[in-house]
Amino acid sequence: MDISTLFDKNEKPLDSIPVNGGFCGILRRIACVGDSMSSGEFEAINEKGEKTYHDMFDFSWGQFLARMTGTTVLNFSRGGMTAREYCESFAEVNDFWNPDKKCVAYVIALGVNDLLNCNMPIGNTDDIDLENYENNKPTFAGYYAKIIQKYKEIQPDAKFFLMTFPNENSDDERRNAHTHLMYKFAEIFSNCYVLDIGKYGPVYDVDFRKKFFMGGHMNPCGYVLTAQMVASYIDYIIRHNIKDFEQVGFIGTGLQYVEK
């Protein structure tokens, strides 16, 4: 076996889909913090011709990821979720801040509803109080950072994967600003990485939507494809930052290995 292929410097994220999720499987407990796209939401049409929306978590990309890798994945998500609602009520009401639910890794996929549907001010990293997240300003950046900060407080060595918007083949200022913010978060917070699906993933064009969408949300195959992309991207990040992940088995245990 030539293991050098695992560390090819010319490889790009999503160049391949690893069998059973590859090294993503070392993350034995993952939380998906997100909106409808993290919840396996399907659209239906009732007898009046009206759209109805249904979170069907068993079809979420997180649960497909769980079955692919054999790891445990928790859905900390709901259709329509925003970073603001998550911080102000949703997480507390659903007991998602409970230390008993702490995870080794958190995949955060928020922003579409905040920025595109609710026109929330995006803000910037100046809105973050790194010493006390309760002082963060009420912008998307402030609320999103609070989610990271609070889970880092609960599980200090957890790994965080921040997902960008998919590539809609448009140069939307808000989408670009969101991506820029994700990379800034990865700079200021430790153990934080960007899943830049917008840059390396497929274009969500008309043909893509015919195959993988059902109305405005994905169909089952779309959620499977998303799970494959998330697994592939995390596998890529682990292989190209392998020393960062060598002690994930100790996360939450108080144990560590120190070279002598």
Short mmCIF file of N, CA and C in Angstrom, two decimals, residues 127-137 146 149 153:
data_model
loop_
_atom_site.label_atom_id
_atom_site.label_comp_id
_atom_site.label_asym_id
_atom_site.label_seq_id
_atom_site.Cartn_x
_atom_site.Cartn_y
_atom_site.Cartn_z
N ASP A 127 -17.68 41.96 16.22
CA ASP A 127 -18.90 41.79 17.01
C ASP A 127 -18.76 40.70 18.08
N ILE A 128 -17.58 40.11 18.16
CA ILE A 128 -17.36 38.98 19.06
C ILE A 128 -16.54 39.39 20.26
N ASP A 129 -17.03 39.08 21.45
CA ASP A 129 -16.26 39.23 22.68
C ASP A 129 -15.67 37.85 23.01
N LEU A 130 -14.40 37.68 22.78
CA LEU A 130 -13.76 36.38 22.96
C LEU A 130 -13.69 35.96 24.43
N GLU A 131 -13.89 36.91 25.32
CA GLU A 131 -13.85 36.61 26.75
C GLU A 131 -15.23 36.26 27.30
N ASN A 132 -16.28 36.85 26.71
CA ASN A 132 -17.64 36.63 27.22
C ASN A 132 -18.62 36.70 26.06
N TYR A 133 -19.08 35.55 25.60
CA TYR A 133 -19.97 35.53 24.43
C TYR A 133 -21.31 36.20 24.67
N GLU A 134 -21.65 36.42 25.94
CA GLU A 134 -22.91 37.11 26.22
C GLU A 134 -22.84 38.58 25.78
N ASN A 135 -21.64 39.07 25.55
CA ASN A 135 -21.47 40.44 25.09
C ASN A 135 -21.39 40.55 23.57
N ASN A 136 -21.50 39.43 22.86
CA ASN A 136 -21.47 39.50 21.40
C ASN A 136 -22.61 40.37 20.90
N LYS A 137 -22.34 41.11 19.82
CA LYS A 137 -23.36 41.98 19.26
C LYS A 137 -24.44 41.16 18.55
N LYS A 146 -21.27 32.88 19.01
CA LYS A 146 -21.72 32.43 20.33
C LYS A 146 -21.94 30.92 20.33
N GLN A 149 -18.55 29.40 20.58
CA GLN A 149 -17.98 29.66 21.91
C GLN A 149 -18.64 28.83 22.99
N GLU A 153 -17.00 25.88 25.25
CA GLU A 153 -17.06 25.89 26.70
C GLU A 153 -17.50 24.53 27.24
#
